[in-house]
Amino acid sequence: MDLANIIQPPSTPSLLSRLRANLFGNVLDSVVSIVCGVLLVMLVYSVIDWAFVSSIWRAEDESLCKEAGGACWSVIDARHRIIFFGLFPYEEHWRSTLACVVMTATIVLSCFPWFWSALRLSALWLAGFGTFYILMHGGLFGLSVITPERWGGLALTIFIFAAVSIIGMPLSILLALGRRSKLPVIAKMVGLFIDFFRSLPLLTILFTAAVITPFVLPGWLQGDKLYRVIAGFAIFFACYQAENIRAGLQAIPAGQDEAGSTLGLSYWHRISRIQLPQAFRNSLPAIVNQFVITFKETSIVTIVGFFEILASGAAAYGTGKWTVHYIEVYVFIGLIYFMFVFSLSRYGAYLERKLRVGHG
Amino acid sequence: MAENTSNTVTAVAMNSVNKWFDDFHVLKDINLNVADGEKVVICGPSGSGKSTLIRCICKLEDHQRGTINVLGTELNDDVSNIDEIRREVGMVFQQFNLFPHMTVMENCTLAQMLVRKKSRKEAETIAMGFLEKVRIPEQAGKYPGELSGGQQQRVAIARSLCMNPKILLFDEPTSALDPEMISEVLDVMVSLAEEGMTMICVTHEMGFARRVADRVIFMDQGEIVEENSPLEFFENPVNERTKLFLSQILQH
Ligand SMILES: Nc1ncnc2c1ncn2[C@@H]1O[C@H](COP(=O)(O)OP(=O)(O)OP(=O)(O)O)[C@@H](O)[C@H]1O
Ligand SMILES: [Mg+2]
């Protein structure tokens, strides 16, 4: 046998040779590549220069900012407490910090598959929310009471996100199942409910929850404005998420449920062990997307008078000499958002890979 | 197989069962008795109602007229009756319907643990026994998507057996398989038959029918047109429609 004639798999071209072929294939390509390259380098250079080289970092050095010409991080150094804590009393900031850490840890822990049973997840979230509430609200263990109007900053943003998710997720599952109910009355009513809330802007819902419901609901049902807003937000979230989950359920062949039935599994076992895991896998990208959108949309609560992180940012640069440094404040807040949202997306990508196991 | 007991218990008794899909009459006056330990093969042209018939036996479909008794329990809207029957009746589907997000082992242990309340360890021991029986114990850790069609169908059979059913229903278990995989599934079914399992199989595998069936039933347009022992059924079909059907499938 002629060894030279044995067919080899084509070797994958090196990165360098692929770049050369794609970017410098002909004269025009080369010119465009070079121009873009130069622009990119200039951009990166000026950003680095602004952020790191010509920048001023310490609060006391604010007077040097104008001359240095770069970012004036002094504003963050001086005002970061307002960004993180809003109107929360100064000497209690440690409570808000701890509450943030606890809530973030709760979110991170619930991302681990080990916690994915109804019991463990509920225990985790009960502990997480309980600790958060005691720390923020006080009134127990000698902590002074701080009512929700004075909560603010990052702690409030994280709290609203976590609360909306934790109320919204089970609700979205119920809505998705309800809309697929075999009883036409239930399916129709749930469908109407979902479509009604999806056709309202979030802003309208939050306004209604904050301002109008007090006139309608009996006093004992009103609760704090914050909780009404969270409830409205959660319903809005759930209606969208329900449609994502329903899409995932729709994609499961009928045979899956039939196989479950003939094995004697009850309706809830079929839902929890067969349908939902597959539905989540089917529409994972859309589900994660909804969380990302929700995290960013928490900033809307400013409108009904809450001091979430974006509003406290505005307060941070809102006085005296700091008013000129709003860009630095927004870049800083942008980075905080980025950290959360980027982690969420990466986690989504990780889950997608993990759940694809055995689905070649 | 000869009926080996004198006091033959009725496994399935269908009495003038009628079913409609809207105003389409799928099952017309079906009378069918299957004794304990009996093996019945149902065949017939596409759309004749074979699947619908056996799906009625495990209550995947509701019938509108007549009665169906399974192991002495009547199938009606009483939920506890349905649960009871589903625990005793297993079903193997044309499309396997394994749970794709679970390993082979998890597929086999899920219902044992949730329905039969067995411990994981106990369930896994039982599952391993049946996986050995269908000759794929080494695949226990894999996901269904990593197996061939024939292997998947054997897992599906093992999964049903784990529930220790008294009756097994098969709906064209080999129709979705490549020819070279059909025999590995049929072999498993033959060995089940030899162990005395009550089986109702919708299949066009006539070799299988000749070998294990006590009775062959021919359906057409929602009716049982003819039923007989395999020997009589294949050698001396009576009805014209049966003759036509047999000539069509035996051509190949
Ligand atoms: N859910 C349903 N709704 C309406 N009609 C149905 C439904 N299921 C089956 N049918 C119709 O009932 C008839 C019998 O269907 P069934 O699946 O029982 O046939 P079959 O004998 O199993 O055919 P095949 O050999 O193709 O599997 C067919 O005409 C089919 O179109
Ligand atoms: Mg069929």
PDB file of N, CA and C in Angstrom, chain A residues 187-253:
ATOM      1  N   ALA A 187     -56.949  27.636  31.082  1.00  0.00           N
ATOM      2  CA  ALA A 187     -56.008  28.021  30.024  1.00  0.00           C
ATOM      3  C   ALA A 187     -56.344  29.412  29.482  1.00  0.00           C
ATOM      4  N   LYS A 188     -57.632  29.653  29.239  1.00  0.00           N
ATOM      5  CA  LYS A 188     -58.056  30.953  28.696  1.00  0.00           C
ATOM      6  C   LYS A 188     -57.775  32.078  29.680  1.00  0.00           C
ATOM      7  N   MET A 189     -58.128  31.841  30.942  1.00  0.00           N
ATOM      8  CA  MET A 189     -57.953  32.910  31.921  1.00  0.00           C
ATOM      9  C   MET A 189     -56.492  33.241  32.138  1.00  0.00           C
ATOM     10  N   VAL A 190     -55.671  32.207  32.256  1.00  0.00           N
ATOM     11  CA  VAL A 190     -54.242  32.449  32.440  1.00  0.00           C
ATOM     12  C   VAL A 190     -53.673  33.152  31.207  1.00  0.00           C
ATOM     13  N   GLY A 191     -54.125  32.721  30.025  1.00  0.00           N
ATOM     14  CA  GLY A 191     -53.670  33.359  28.796  1.00  0.00           C
ATOM     15  C   GLY A 191     -54.006  34.844  28.783  1.00  0.00           C
ATOM     16  N   LEU A 192     -55.205  35.151  29.209  1.00  0.00           N
ATOM     17  CA  LEU A 192     -55.649  36.545  29.250  1.00  0.00           C
ATOM     18  C   LEU A 192     -54.789  37.350  30.223  1.00  0.00           C
ATOM     19  N   PHE A 193     -54.554  36.761  31.390  1.00  0.00           N
ATOM     20  CA  PHE A 193     -53.731  37.396  32.419  1.00  0.00           C
ATOM     21  C   PHE A 193     -52.342  37.733  31.859  1.00  0.00           C
ATOM     22  N   ILE A 194     -51.716  36.713  31.258  1.00  0.00           N
ATOM     23  CA  ILE A 194     -50.362  36.902  30.726  1.00  0.00           C
ATOM     24  C   ILE A 194     -50.355  37.990  29.657  1.00  0.00           C
ATOM     25  N   ASP A 195     -51.283  37.879  28.718  1.00  0.00           N
ATOM     26  CA  ASP A 195     -51.280  38.835  27.606  1.00  0.00           C
ATOM     27  C   ASP A 195     -51.593  40.241  28.089  1.00  0.00           C
ATOM     28  N   PHE A 196     -52.453  40.349  29.116  1.00  0.00           N
ATOM     29  CA  PHE A 196     -52.774  41.654  29.666  1.00  0.00           C
ATOM     30  C   PHE A 196     -51.517  42.330  30.222  1.00  0.00           C
ATOM     31  N   PHE A 197     -50.794  41.616  31.093  1.00  0.00           N
ATOM     32  CA  PHE A 197     -49.632  42.244  31.712  1.00  0.00           C
ATOM     33  C   PHE A 197     -48.485  42.449  30.735  1.00  0.00           C
ATOM     34  N   ARG A 198     -48.407  41.569  29.723  1.00  0.00           N
ATOM     35  CA  ARG A 198     -47.326  41.761  28.764  1.00  0.00           C
ATOM     36  C   ARG A 198     -47.585  42.964  27.874  1.00  0.00           C
ATOM     37  N   SER A 199     -48.841  43.356  27.751  1.00  0.00           N
ATOM     38  CA  SER A 199     -49.122  44.472  26.858  1.00  0.00           C
ATOM     39  C   SER A 199     -49.071  45.813  27.590  1.00  0.00           C
ATOM     40  N   LEU A 200     -48.764  45.787  28.899  1.00  0.00           N
ATOM     41  CA  LEU A 200     -48.580  47.049  29.619  1.00  0.00           C
ATOM     42  C   LEU A 200     -47.087  47.346  29.743  1.00  0.00           C
ATOM     43  N   PRO A 201     -46.710  48.626  29.658  1.00  0.00           N
ATOM     44  CA  PRO A 201     -45.309  48.955  29.921  1.00  0.00           C
ATOM     45  C   PRO A 201     -45.003  48.730  31.397  1.00  0.00           C
ATOM     46  N   LEU A 202     -43.779  48.331  31.686  1.00  0.00           N
ATOM     47  CA  LEU A 202     -43.384  48.098  33.071  1.00  0.00           C
ATOM     48  C   LEU A 202     -43.646  49.339  33.934  1.00  0.00           C
ATOM     49  N   LEU A 203     -43.361  50.492  33.325  1.00  0.00           N
ATOM     50  CA  LEU A 203     -43.529  51.749  34.048  1.00  0.00           C
ATOM     51  C   LEU A 203     -44.955  51.908  34.569  1.00  0.00           C
ATOM     52  N   THR A 204     -45.910  51.616  33.720  1.00  0.00           N
ATOM     53  CA  THR A 204     -47.321  51.722  34.104  1.00  0.00           C
ATOM     54  C   THR A 204     -47.618  50.806  35.276  1.00  0.00           C
ATOM     55  N   ILE A 205     -47.089  49.589  35.197  1.00  0.00           N
ATOM     56  CA  ILE A 205     -47.347  48.622  36.259  1.00  0.00           C
ATOM     57  C   ILE A 205     -46.756  49.114  37.580  1.00  0.00           C
ATOM     58  N   LEU A 206     -45.519  49.627  37.513  1.00  0.00           N
ATOM     59  CA  LEU A 206     -44.875  50.080  38.744  1.00  0.00           C
ATOM     60  C   LEU A 206     -45.610  51.288  39.325  1.00  0.00           C
ATOM     61  N   PHE A 207     -46.027  52.209  38.457  1.00  0.00           N
ATOM     62  CA  PHE A 207     -46.792  53.363  38.921  1.00  0.00           C
ATOM     63  C   PHE A 207     -48.081  52.930  39.595  1.00  0.00           C
ATOM     64  N   THR A 208     -48.765  52.029  38.934  1.00  0.00           N
ATOM     65  CA  THR A 208     -50.016  51.538  39.501  1.00  0.00           C
ATOM     66  C   THR A 208     -49.766  50.927  40.869  1.00  0.00           C
ATOM     67  N   ALA A 209     -48.717  50.095  40.943  1.00  0.00           N
ATOM     68  CA  ALA A 209     -48.427  49.427  42.209  1.00  0.00           C
ATOM     69  C   ALA A 209     -48.081  50.440  43.295  1.00  0.00           C
ATOM     70  N   ALA A 210     -47.302  51.448  42.932  1.00  0.00           N
ATOM     71  CA  ALA A 210     -46.811  52.378  43.942  1.00  0.00           C
ATOM     72  C   ALA A 210     -47.868  53.404  44.327  1.00  0.00           C
ATOM     73  N   VAL A 211     -48.577  53.930  43.325  1.00  0.00           N
ATOM     74  CA  VAL A 211     -49.412  55.100  43.577  1.00  0.00           C
ATOM     75  C   VAL A 211     -50.906  54.786  43.644  1.00  0.00           C
ATOM     76  N   ILE A 212     -51.355  53.898  42.773  1.00  0.00           N
ATOM     77  CA  ILE A 212     -52.811  53.712  42.674  1.00  0.00           C
ATOM     78  C   ILE A 212     -53.342  52.642  43.626  1.00  0.00           C
ATOM     79  N   THR A 213     -52.617  51.526  43.759  1.00  0.00           N
ATOM     80  CA  THR A 213     -53.147  50.449  44.608  1.00  0.00           C
ATOM     81  C   THR A 213     -53.496  50.881  46.030  1.00  0.00           C
ATOM     82  N   PRO A 214     -52.774  51.825  46.630  1.00  0.00           N
ATOM     83  CA  PRO A 214     -53.178  52.226  47.990  1.00  0.00           C
ATOM     84  C   PRO A 214     -54.630  52.698  48.064  1.00  0.00           C
ATOM     85  N   PHE A 215     -55.148  53.241  46.964  1.00  0.00           N
ATOM     86  CA  PHE A 215     -56.539  53.698  46.977  1.00  0.00           C
ATOM     87  C   PHE A 215     -57.517  52.538  46.839  1.00  0.00           C
ATOM     88  N   VAL A 216     -57.024  51.442  46.272  1.00  0.00           N
ATOM     89  CA  VAL A 216     -57.911  50.332  45.958  1.00  0.00           C
ATOM     90  C   VAL A 216     -57.883  49.247  47.033  1.00  0.00           C
ATOM     91  N   LEU A 217     -56.666  48.928  47.485  1.00  0.00           N
ATOM     92  CA  LEU A 217     -56.529  47.809  48.417  1.00  0.00           C
ATOM     93  C   LEU A 217     -56.866  48.250  49.836  1.00  0.00           C
ATOM     94  N   PRO A 218     -57.406  47.317  50.635  1.00  0.00           N
ATOM     95  CA  PRO A 218     -57.599  47.618  52.051  1.00  0.00           C
ATOM     96  C   PRO A 218     -56.240  47.791  52.717  1.00  0.00           C
ATOM     97  N   GLY A 219     -56.211  48.584  53.766  1.00  0.00           N
ATOM     98  CA  GLY A 219     -54.959  48.946  54.428  1.00  0.00           C
ATOM     99  C   GLY A 219     -54.062  47.762  54.750  1.00  0.00           C
ATOM    100  N   TRP A 220     -54.639  46.711  55.310  1.00  0.00           N
ATOM    101  CA  TRP A 220     -53.801  45.609  55.770  1.00  0.00           C
ATOM    102  C   TRP A 220     -53.155  44.856  54.607  1.00  0.00           C
ATOM    103  N   LEU A 221     -53.673  45.073  53.380  1.00  0.00           N
ATOM    104  CA  LEU A 221     -53.125  44.360  52.237  1.00  0.00           C
ATOM    105  C   LEU A 221     -52.085  45.187  51.490  1.00  0.00           C
ATOM    106  N   GLN A 222     -51.988  46.471  51.846  1.00  0.00           N
ATOM    107  CA  GLN A 222     -51.123  47.337  51.043  1.00  0.00           C
ATOM    108  C   GLN A 222     -49.639  47.034  51.214  1.00  0.00           C
ATOM    109  N   GLY A 223     -49.234  46.849  52.447  1.00  0.00           N
ATOM    110  CA  GLY A 223     -47.820  46.648  52.699  1.00  0.00           C
ATOM    111  C   GLY A 223     -47.052  47.912  52.349  1.00  0.00           C
ATOM    112  N   ASP A 224     -45.732  47.779  52.419  1.00  0.00           N
ATOM    113  CA  ASP A 224     -44.907  48.931  52.095  1.00  0.00           C
ATOM    114  C   ASP A 224     -44.908  49.163  50.592  1.00  0.00           C
ATOM    115  N   LYS A 225     -44.658  50.397  50.196  1.00  0.00           N
ATOM    116  CA  LYS A 225     -44.595  50.712  48.767  1.00  0.00           C
ATOM    117  C   LYS A 225     -43.587  49.816  48.044  1.00  0.00           C
ATOM    118  N   LEU A 226     -42.443  49.573  48.712  1.00  0.00           N
ATOM    119  CA  LEU A 226     -41.410  48.746  48.091  1.00  0.00           C
ATOM    120  C   LEU A 226     -41.951  47.373  47.734  1.00  0.00           C
ATOM    121  N   TYR A 227     -42.736  46.777  48.647  1.00  0.00           N
ATOM    122  CA  TYR A 227     -43.229  45.424  48.384  1.00  0.00           C
ATOM    123  C   TYR A 227     -44.295  45.428  47.293  1.00  0.00           C
ATOM    124  N   ARG A 228     -45.084  46.505  47.238  1.00  0.00           N
ATOM    125  CA  ARG A 228     -46.079  46.579  46.157  1.00  0.00           C
ATOM    126  C   ARG A 228     -45.378  46.676  44.808  1.00  0.00           C
ATOM    127  N   VAL A 229     -44.312  47.481  44.783  1.00  0.00           N
ATOM    128  CA  VAL A 229     -43.564  47.628  43.529  1.00  0.00           C
ATOM    129  C   VAL A 229     -42.920  46.302  43.128  1.00  0.00           C
ATOM    130  N   ILE A 230     -42.344  45.619  44.112  1.00  0.00           N
ATOM    131  CA  ILE A 230     -41.726  44.321  43.816  1.00  0.00           C
ATOM    132  C   ILE A 230     -42.777  43.339  43.310  1.00  0.00           C
ATOM    133  N   ALA A 231     -43.952  43.346  43.935  1.00  0.00           N
ATOM    134  CA  ALA A 231     -45.013  42.426  43.493  1.00  0.00           C
ATOM    135  C   ALA A 231     -45.403  42.723  42.046  1.00  0.00           C
ATOM    136  N   GLY A 232     -45.573  43.999  41.711  1.00  0.00           N
ATOM    137  CA  GLY A 232     -45.925  44.367  40.340  1.00  0.00           C
ATOM    138  C   GLY A 232     -44.845  43.960  39.356  1.00  0.00           C
ATOM    139  N   PHE A 233     -43.601  44.218  39.746  1.00  0.00           N
ATOM    140  CA  PHE A 233     -42.454  43.869  38.909  1.00  0.00           C
ATOM    141  C   PHE A 233     -42.402  42.351  38.706  1.00  0.00           C
ATOM    142  N   ALA A 234     -42.648  41.622  39.789  1.00  0.00           N
ATOM    143  CA  ALA A 234     -42.568  40.158  39.716  1.00  0.00           C
ATOM    144  C   ALA A 234     -43.637  39.601  38.775  1.00  0.00           C
ATOM    145  N   ILE A 235     -44.824  40.198  38.807  1.00  0.00           N
ATOM    146  CA  ILE A 235     -45.880  39.729  37.910  1.00  0.00           C
ATOM    147  C   ILE A 235     -45.483  39.982  36.450  1.00  0.00           C
ATOM    148  N   PHE A 236     -44.942  41.166  36.212  1.00  0.00           N
ATOM    149  CA  PHE A 236     -44.479  41.508  34.872  1.00  0.00           C
ATOM    150  C   PHE A 236     -43.416  40.513  34.405  1.00  0.00           C
ATOM    151  N   PHE A 237     -42.422  40.284  35.265  1.00  0.00           N
ATOM    152  CA  PHE A 237     -41.352  39.328  34.966  1.00  0.00           C
ATOM    153  C   PHE A 237     -41.934  37.943  34.683  1.00  0.00           C
ATOM    154  N   ALA A 238     -42.856  37.524  35.552  1.00  0.00           N
ATOM    155  CA  ALA A 238     -43.398  36.166  35.446  1.00  0.00           C
ATOM    156  C   ALA A 238     -44.143  35.969  34.136  1.00  0.00           C
ATOM    157  N   CYS A 239     -44.838  36.986  33.677  1.00  0.00           N
ATOM    158  CA  CYS A 239     -45.606  36.840  32.440  1.00  0.00           C
ATOM    159  C   CYS A 239     -44.678  36.610  31.250  1.00  0.00           C
ATOM    160  N   TYR A 240     -43.562  37.339  31.222  1.00  0.00           N
ATOM    161  CA  TYR A 240     -42.605  37.107  30.136  1.00  0.00           C
ATOM    162  C   TYR A 240     -41.923  35.760  30.290  1.00  0.00           C
ATOM    163  N   GLN A 241     -41.475  35.471  31.530  1.00  0.00           N
ATOM    164  CA  GLN A 241     -40.762  34.222  31.743  1.00  0.00           C
ATOM    165  C   GLN A 241     -41.677  33.025  31.476  1.00  0.00           C
ATOM    166  N   ALA A 242     -42.949  33.169  31.797  1.00  0.00           N
ATOM    167  CA  ALA A 242     -43.901  32.079  31.565  1.00  0.00           C
ATOM    168  C   ALA A 242     -43.941  31.730  30.080  1.00  0.00           C
ATOM    169  N   GLU A 243     -43.885  32.738  29.235  1.00  0.00           N
ATOM    170  CA  GLU A 243     -43.929  32.464  27.804  1.00  0.00           C
ATOM    171  C   GLU A 243     -42.657  31.767  27.339  1.00  0.00           C
ATOM    172  N   ASN A 244     -41.521  32.128  27.939  1.00  0.00           N
ATOM    173  CA  ASN A 244     -40.281  31.416  27.608  1.00  0.00           C
ATOM    174  C   ASN A 244     -40.378  29.951  28.013  1.00  0.00           C
ATOM    175  N   ILE A 245     -40.879  29.722  29.210  1.00  0.00           N
ATOM    176  CA  ILE A 245     -40.978  28.351  29.706  1.00  0.00           C
ATOM    177  C   ILE A 245     -41.991  27.566  28.874  1.00  0.00           C
ATOM    178  N   ARG A 246     -43.081  28.240  28.540  1.00  0.00           N
ATOM    179  CA  ARG A 246     -44.106  27.563  27.744  1.00  0.00           C
ATOM    180  C   ARG A 246     -43.540  27.139  26.382  1.00  0.00           C
ATOM    181  N   ALA A 247     -42.709  28.006  25.804  1.00  0.00           N
ATOM    182  CA  ALA A 247     -42.082  27.646  24.533  1.00  0.00           C
ATOM    183  C   ALA A 247     -41.246  26.383  24.708  1.00  0.00           C
ATOM    184  N   GLY A 248     -40.536  26.311  25.841  1.00  0.00           N
ATOM    185  CA  GLY A 248     -39.723  25.134  26.111  1.00  0.00           C
ATOM    186  C   GLY A 248     -40.573  23.890  26.316  1.00  0.00           C
ATOM    187  N   LEU A 249     -41.724  24.055  26.959  1.00  0.00           N
ATOM    188  CA  LEU A 249     -42.628  22.918  27.188  1.00  0.00           C
ATOM    189  C   LEU A 249     -43.212  22.433  25.863  1.00  0.00           C
ATOM    190  N   GLN A 250     -43.558  23.415  25.029  1.00  0.00           N
ATOM    191  CA  GLN A 250     -44.181  23.106  23.743  1.00  0.00           C
ATOM    192  C   GLN A 250     -43.286  22.208  22.882  1.00  0.00           C
ATOM    193  N   ALA A 251     -41.961  22.385  23.056  1.00  0.00           N
ATOM    194  CA  ALA A 251     -41.022  21.665  22.198  1.00  0.00           C
ATOM    195  C   ALA A 251     -40.830  20.211  22.629  1.00  0.00           C
ATOM    196  N   ILE A 252     -41.385  19.829  23.783  1.00  0.00           N
ATOM    197  CA  ILE A 252     -41.199  18.447  24.255  1.00  0.00           C
ATOM    198  C   ILE A 252     -42.214  17.541  23.573  1.00  0.00           C
ATOM    199  N   PRO A 253     -41.760  16.440  22.968  1.00  0.00           N
ATOM    200  CA  PRO A 253     -42.710  15.535  22.299  1.00  0.00           C
ATOM    201  C   PRO A 253     -43.727  14.968  23.287  1.00  0.00           C
TER     202      PRO A 253
END
